[in-house]
mmCIF file of C-alpha atoms in Angstrom:
data_model
loop_
_atom_site.group_PDB
_atom_site.id
_atom_site.type_symbol
_atom_site.label_atom_id
_atom_site.label_comp_id
_atom_site.label_asym_id
_atom_site.label_seq_id
_atom_site.Cartn_x
_atom_site.Cartn_y
_atom_site.Cartn_z
ATOM 1 C CA GLU T 1 -74.252 -8.330 -12.344
ATOM 2 C CA ALA T 2 -72.364 -7.330 -9.190
ATOM 3 C CA ASP T 3 -74.178 -4.561 -7.408
ATOM 4 C CA ILE T 4 -75.237 -3.087 -4.080
ATOM 5 C CA TYR T 5 -78.895 -3.038 -3.099
ATOM 6 C CA GLN T 6 -80.898 -1.153 -0.524
ATOM 7 C CA THR T 7 -84.466 -1.752 0.586
ATOM 8 C CA PRO T 8 -86.837 -0.124 1.048
ATOM 9 C CA ARG T 9 -86.097 2.852 -1.196
ATOM 10 C CA TYR T 10 -88.647 5.015 0.606
ATOM 11 C CA LEU T 11 -90.150 4.573 4.064
ATOM 12 C CA VAL T 12 -92.616 6.695 6.008
ATOM 13 C CA ILE T 13 -93.130 5.494 9.553
ATOM 14 C CA GLY T 14 -94.524 6.735 12.847
ATOM 15 C CA THR T 15 -92.563 7.710 15.917
ATOM 16 C CA GLY T 16 -91.561 4.860 18.197
ATOM 17 C CA LYS T 17 -91.568 2.137 15.554
ATOM 18 C CA LYS T 18 -88.649 -0.237 15.110
ATOM 19 C CA ILE T 19 -87.230 -0.270 11.594
ATOM 20 C CA THR T 20 -84.486 -2.107 9.736
ATOM 21 C CA LEU T 21 -82.894 -0.749 6.594
ATOM 22 C CA GLU T 22 -81.477 -3.502 4.425
ATOM 23 C CA CYS T 23 -78.223 -3.385 2.484
ATOM 24 C CA SER T 24 -76.801 -6.231 0.422
ATOM 25 C CA GLN T 25 -73.931 -6.429 -2.019
ATOM 26 C CA THR T 26 -72.975 -9.071 -4.509
ATOM 27 C CA MET T 27 -69.473 -7.760 -5.154
ATOM 28 C CA GLY T 28 -67.754 -9.858 -2.507
ATOM 29 C CA HIS T 29 -66.409 -6.789 -0.716
ATOM 30 C CA ASP T 30 -65.207 -7.116 2.866
ATOM 31 C CA LYS T 31 -65.751 -3.484 3.852
ATOM 32 C CA MET T 32 -69.177 -1.923 4.166
ATOM 33 C CA TYR T 33 -70.373 1.483 5.364
ATOM 34 C CA TRP T 34 -73.518 3.390 6.304
ATOM 35 C CA TYR T 35 -73.703 7.133 5.655
ATOM 36 C CA GLN T 36 -76.388 9.635 6.552
ATOM 37 C CA GLN T 37 -77.114 12.349 4.010
ATOM 38 C CA ASP T 38 -79.106 15.514 4.592
ATOM 39 C CA PRO T 39 -79.736 18.220 1.950
ATOM 40 C CA GLY T 40 -76.861 20.662 1.606
ATOM 41 C CA MET T 41 -74.697 18.734 4.023
ATOM 42 C CA GLU T 42 -71.750 16.386 3.811
ATOM 43 C CA LEU T 43 -72.295 12.668 3.920
ATOM 44 C CA HIS T 44 -71.605 11.568 7.466
ATOM 45 C CA LEU T 45 -70.319 8.099 8.337
ATOM 46 C CA ILE T 46 -72.462 6.473 11.011
ATOM 47 C CA HIS T 47 -71.289 2.828 10.942
ATOM 48 C CA TYR T 48 -68.710 0.680 9.194
ATOM 49 C CA SER T 49 -67.563 -2.913 9.060
ATOM 50 C CA TYR T 50 -64.318 -4.455 7.862
ATOM 51 C CA GLY T 51 -65.686 -7.976 7.753
ATOM 52 C CA VAL T 52 -67.978 -10.535 9.337
ATOM 53 C CA ASN T 53 -68.584 -9.904 13.055
ATOM 54 C CA SER T 54 -66.751 -6.557 12.815
ATOM 55 C CA THR T 55 -68.717 -3.329 13.342
ATOM 56 C CA GLU T 56 -67.659 0.146 14.429
ATOM 57 C CA LYS T 57 -69.377 3.471 14.995
ATOM 58 C CA GLY T 58 -68.504 6.294 12.665
ATOM 59 C CA ASP T 59 -67.924 9.981 13.195
ATOM 60 C CA LEU T 60 -71.575 10.974 13.501
ATOM 61 C CA SER T 61 -73.333 9.928 16.653
ATOM 62 C CA SER T 62 -76.258 7.731 15.785
ATOM 63 C CA GLU T 63 -78.887 5.876 17.773
ATOM 64 C CA SER T 64 -78.897 3.123 15.182
ATOM 65 C CA THR T 65 -77.176 -0.249 15.400
ATOM 66 C CA VAL T 66 -75.749 -2.553 12.734
ATOM 67 C CA SER T 67 -74.798 -6.189 12.387
ATOM 68 C CA ARG T 68 -72.555 -8.136 9.995
ATOM 69 C CA ILE T 69 -73.302 -11.825 10.176
ATOM 70 C CA ARG T 70 -72.753 -12.462 6.477
ATOM 71 C CA THR T 71 -70.256 -10.778 4.162
ATOM 72 C CA GLU T 72 -72.929 -9.617 1.755
ATOM 73 C CA HIS T 73 -75.424 -8.258 4.281
ATOM 74 C CA PHE T 74 -75.142 -5.134 6.493
ATOM 75 C CA PRO T 75 -78.526 -4.098 7.941
ATOM 76 C CA LEU T 76 -79.082 -0.955 9.996
ATOM 77 C CA THR T 77 -81.696 -0.935 12.780
ATOM 78 C CA LEU T 78 -83.439 1.856 14.631
ATOM 79 C CA GLU T 79 -85.100 0.486 17.774
ATOM 80 C CA SER T 80 -87.406 3.478 18.205
ATOM 81 C CA ALA T 81 -87.708 5.882 15.317
ATOM 82 C CA ARG T 82 -87.932 9.625 15.996
ATOM 83 C CA PRO T 83 -88.530 12.606 13.686
ATOM 84 C CA SER T 84 -84.833 13.539 14.094
ATOM 85 C CA HIS T 85 -83.999 10.292 12.239
ATOM 86 C CA THR T 86 -85.621 11.641 9.079
ATOM 87 C CA SER T 87 -82.848 11.551 6.490
ATOM 88 C CA GLN T 88 -81.408 9.652 3.547
ATOM 89 C CA TYR T 89 -79.305 6.629 4.416
ATOM 90 C CA LEU T 90 -76.670 5.431 1.954
ATOM 91 C CA CYS T 91 -74.914 2.084 2.108
ATOM 92 C CA ALA T 92 -71.512 1.560 0.458
ATOM 93 C CA SER T 93 -68.984 -1.221 0.038
ATOM 94 C CA SER T 94 -65.314 -1.384 -0.851
ATOM 95 C CA ASP T 95 -62.528 -3.837 -1.489
ATOM 96 C CA SER T 96 -59.768 -1.230 -1.718
ATOM 97 C CA TYR T 97 -59.848 2.558 -1.794
ATOM 98 C CA GLU T 98 -62.907 3.578 -3.749
ATOM 99 C CA GLN T 99 -66.390 2.968 -2.392
ATOM 100 C CA TYR T 100 -69.456 1.873 -4.320
ATOM 101 C CA PHE T 101 -72.828 3.137 -3.217
ATOM 102 C CA GLY T 102 -76.331 1.752 -3.185
ATOM 103 C CA PRO T 103 -79.343 3.840 -4.285
ATOM 104 C CA GLY T 104 -80.200 4.911 -0.739
ATOM 105 C CA THR T 105 -83.225 4.724 1.568
ATOM 106 C CA ARG T 106 -85.147 7.914 2.196
ATOM 107 C CA LEU T 107 -86.647 7.671 5.687
ATOM 108 C CA THR T 108 -89.365 9.953 7.003
ATOM 109 C CA VAL T 109 -90.469 9.626 10.611
ATOM 110 C CA THR T 110 -93.766 11.339 11.410
ATOM 111 C CA ALA J 1 -58.845 18.879 11.070
ATOM 112 C CA GLN J 2 -59.581 16.866 7.967
ATOM 113 C CA SER J 3 -62.118 18.504 5.705
ATOM 114 C CA VAL J 4 -63.274 19.019 2.160
ATOM 115 C CA THR J 5 -64.615 22.345 0.928
ATOM 116 C CA GLN J 6 -66.691 22.815 -2.180
ATOM 117 C CA PRO J 7 -67.072 26.609 -2.377
ATOM 118 C CA ASP J 8 -69.918 26.634 -4.893
ATOM 119 C CA ILE J 9 -73.278 25.422 -3.635
ATOM 120 C CA HIS J 10 -75.026 25.806 -6.986
ATOM 121 C CA ILE J 11 -73.717 26.431 -10.506
ATOM 122 C CA THR J 12 -75.678 26.951 -13.720
ATOM 123 C CA VAL J 13 -73.958 26.310 -17.044
ATOM 124 C CA SER J 14 -75.280 26.551 -20.573
ATOM 125 C CA GLU J 15 -75.377 23.331 -22.535
ATOM 126 C CA GLY J 16 -72.196 23.021 -24.564
ATOM 127 C CA ALA J 17 -70.237 25.351 -22.305
ATOM 128 C CA SER J 18 -67.261 24.264 -20.241
ATOM 129 C CA LEU J 19 -67.504 23.412 -16.565
ATOM 130 C CA GLU J 20 -65.200 23.604 -13.578
ATOM 131 C CA LEU J 21 -66.250 22.545 -10.084
ATOM 132 C CA ARG J 22 -63.916 23.492 -7.275
ATOM 133 C CA CYS J 23 -62.718 21.303 -4.426
ATOM 134 C CA ASN J 24 -60.222 22.140 -1.685
ATOM 135 C CA TYR J 25 -59.149 19.711 0.978
ATOM 136 C CA SER J 26 -57.352 19.732 4.286
ATOM 137 C CA TYR J 27 -55.744 16.428 5.098
ATOM 138 C CA GLY J 28 -52.756 15.544 7.223
ATOM 139 C CA ALA J 29 -51.541 12.533 5.310
ATOM 140 C CA THR J 30 -51.144 11.806 1.619
ATOM 141 C CA PRO J 31 -54.695 12.074 0.325
ATOM 142 C CA TYR J 32 -56.561 9.876 -2.069
ATOM 143 C CA LEU J 33 -59.125 12.026 -3.896
ATOM 144 C CA PHE J 34 -62.441 11.218 -5.510
ATOM 145 C CA TRP J 35 -65.301 12.846 -7.361
ATOM 146 C CA TYR J 36 -68.769 11.308 -7.179
ATOM 147 C CA VAL J 37 -71.987 12.298 -8.943
ATOM 148 C CA GLN J 38 -75.509 11.837 -7.588
ATOM 149 C CA SER J 39 -78.638 12.100 -9.712
ATOM 150 C CA PRO J 40 -81.951 12.794 -7.948
ATOM 151 C CA GLY J 41 -83.167 9.805 -5.976
ATOM 152 C CA GLN J 42 -80.027 7.813 -6.688
ATOM 153 C CA GLY J 43 -76.875 6.805 -4.882
ATOM 154 C CA LEU J 44 -73.409 8.135 -5.602
ATOM 155 C CA GLN J 45 -71.538 7.071 -8.720
ATOM 156 C CA LEU J 46 -67.744 7.279 -8.883
ATOM 157 C CA LEU J 47 -66.598 9.671 -11.637
ATOM 158 C CA LEU J 48 -62.848 9.519 -11.125
ATOM 159 C CA LYS J 49 -60.101 9.070 -8.575
ATOM 160 C CA TYR J 50 -56.561 10.204 -7.921
ATOM 161 C CA PHE J 51 -54.071 8.094 -5.992
ATOM 162 C CA SER J 52 -50.664 9.064 -7.369
ATOM 163 C CA GLY J 53 -48.776 9.734 -10.586
ATOM 164 C CA ASP J 54 -50.098 11.975 -13.332
ATOM 165 C CA THR J 55 -51.920 14.845 -11.669
ATOM 166 C CA LEU J 56 -54.498 15.072 -14.465
ATOM 167 C CA VAL J 57 -56.887 12.142 -14.256
ATOM 168 C CA GLN J 58 -59.581 11.105 -16.664
ATOM 169 C CA GLY J 59 -62.921 9.729 -15.591
ATOM 170 C CA ILE J 60 -66.182 8.552 -17.003
ATOM 171 C CA LYS J 61 -68.659 10.663 -18.980
ATOM 172 C CA GLY J 62 -65.895 12.933 -20.324
ATOM 173 C CA PHE J 63 -64.889 14.375 -16.939
ATOM 174 C CA GLU J 64 -61.345 15.076 -15.814
ATOM 175 C CA ALA J 65 -59.779 16.466 -12.653
ATOM 176 C CA GLU J 66 -56.455 18.007 -11.799
ATOM 177 C CA PHE J 67 -54.654 17.513 -8.507
ATOM 178 C CA LYS J 68 -52.634 20.530 -7.344
ATOM 179 C CA ARG J 69 -50.780 19.736 -4.147
ATOM 180 C CA SER J 70 -49.559 23.316 -3.649
ATOM 181 C CA GLN J 71 -53.132 24.589 -3.684
ATOM 182 C CA SER J 72 -54.678 21.565 -1.918
ATOM 183 C CA SER J 73 -57.172 21.426 -4.745
ATOM 184 C CA PHE J 74 -58.763 18.774 -6.925
ATOM 185 C CA ASN J 75 -61.016 20.600 -9.380
ATOM 186 C CA LEU J 76 -63.359 18.768 -11.731
ATOM 187 C CA ARG J 77 -63.678 19.862 -15.349
ATOM 188 C CA LYS J 78 -65.615 19.035 -18.481
ATOM 189 C CA PRO J 79 -65.066 20.805 -21.812
ATOM 190 C CA SER J 80 -68.668 20.629 -23.026
ATOM 191 C CA VAL J 81 -71.591 20.067 -20.678
ATOM 192 C CA HIS J 82 -74.641 18.030 -21.682
ATOM 193 C CA TRP J 83 -78.124 18.422 -20.207
ATOM 194 C CA SER J 84 -77.783 14.960 -18.661
ATOM 195 C CA ASP J 85 -74.873 16.215 -16.530
ATOM 196 C CA ALA J 86 -77.305 18.102 -14.282
ATOM 197 C CA ALA J 87 -76.823 16.481 -10.879
ATOM 198 C CA GLU J 88 -75.085 16.943 -7.560
ATOM 199 C CA TYR J 89 -71.327 16.490 -7.427
ATOM 200 C CA PHE J 90 -69.356 15.494 -4.360
ATOM 201 C CA CYS J 91 -65.634 15.702 -3.772
ATOM 202 C CA ALA J 92 -64.175 13.270 -1.231
ATOM 203 C CA VAL J 93 -60.829 12.534 0.359
ATOM 204 C CA GLY J 94 -59.523 9.380 1.969
ATOM 205 C CA ALA J 95 -56.349 8.128 3.569
ATOM 206 C CA ALA J 96 -53.767 6.104 1.709
ATOM 207 C CA GLN J 97 -54.971 3.024 3.505
ATOM 208 C CA ALA J 98 -57.476 0.753 1.908
ATOM 209 C CA GLY J 99 -60.850 0.706 3.557
ATOM 210 C CA THR J 100 -60.719 3.932 5.536
ATOM 211 C CA ALA J 101 -63.883 5.988 5.421
ATOM 212 C CA LEU J 102 -64.101 8.924 3.063
ATOM 213 C CA ILE J 103 -64.616 12.549 4.054
ATOM 214 C CA PHE J 104 -67.055 14.329 1.778
ATOM 215 C CA GLY J 105 -67.698 17.943 0.856
ATOM 216 C CA LYS J 106 -71.209 19.386 0.979
ATOM 217 C CA GLY J 107 -71.645 19.018 -2.743
ATOM 218 C CA THR J 108 -72.241 21.326 -5.695
ATOM 219 C CA THR J 109 -75.533 21.229 -7.561
ATOM 220 C CA LEU J 110 -75.104 21.653 -11.304
ATOM 221 C CA SER J 111 -77.958 22.965 -13.410
ATOM 222 C CA VAL J 112 -77.707 22.989 -17.202
ATOM 223 C CA SER J 113 -79.613 25.581 -19.190
ATOM 224 C CA SER J 114 -80.554 25.198 -22.840
#
């Protein structure tokens, strides 16, 4: 079944650690997105990609980086995690107008 | 500036009662409009979308929404709420260009009382 996957679902990690949040989709979509979601706030776009080797920063400033080497894979990396990175991270993909979301990764940095 | 406003942070509705969640948008171009639902610990699921044509659109789970250009609104409705509808609901707007990022409202949390 075509779907979008995120791992891990939950992560608690100490300050200064390097982490990678994984996102994969089996829908064959060219466009992929990373959003940050905090309680009571809008989803904010932090990165997007329109295809392999294409990545752009979104509206919300983020210290994370992304890569798109394969169509189905769009990982997000934090080189040095800080408590301010504590949030939920949602990955989405699209082949037209509507976006399809993964289940999210809830990150806590202690 | 492009924005989406959901005026109600939290709404409680009795099971079986009707529901209306409000959404107002500010967007320079012709907007494409969406409603998503998020259950606790889950990602967002698309409920319905409006691109053009009939201003009353039907979605999944018995939801519908009406686009009113004059009021810049896209309110979500359901005639009879079920306990399983308790969740957070997000309105979003996008440009009439495939692949552009969506702008989301802050969401409305729906509680259903028995």
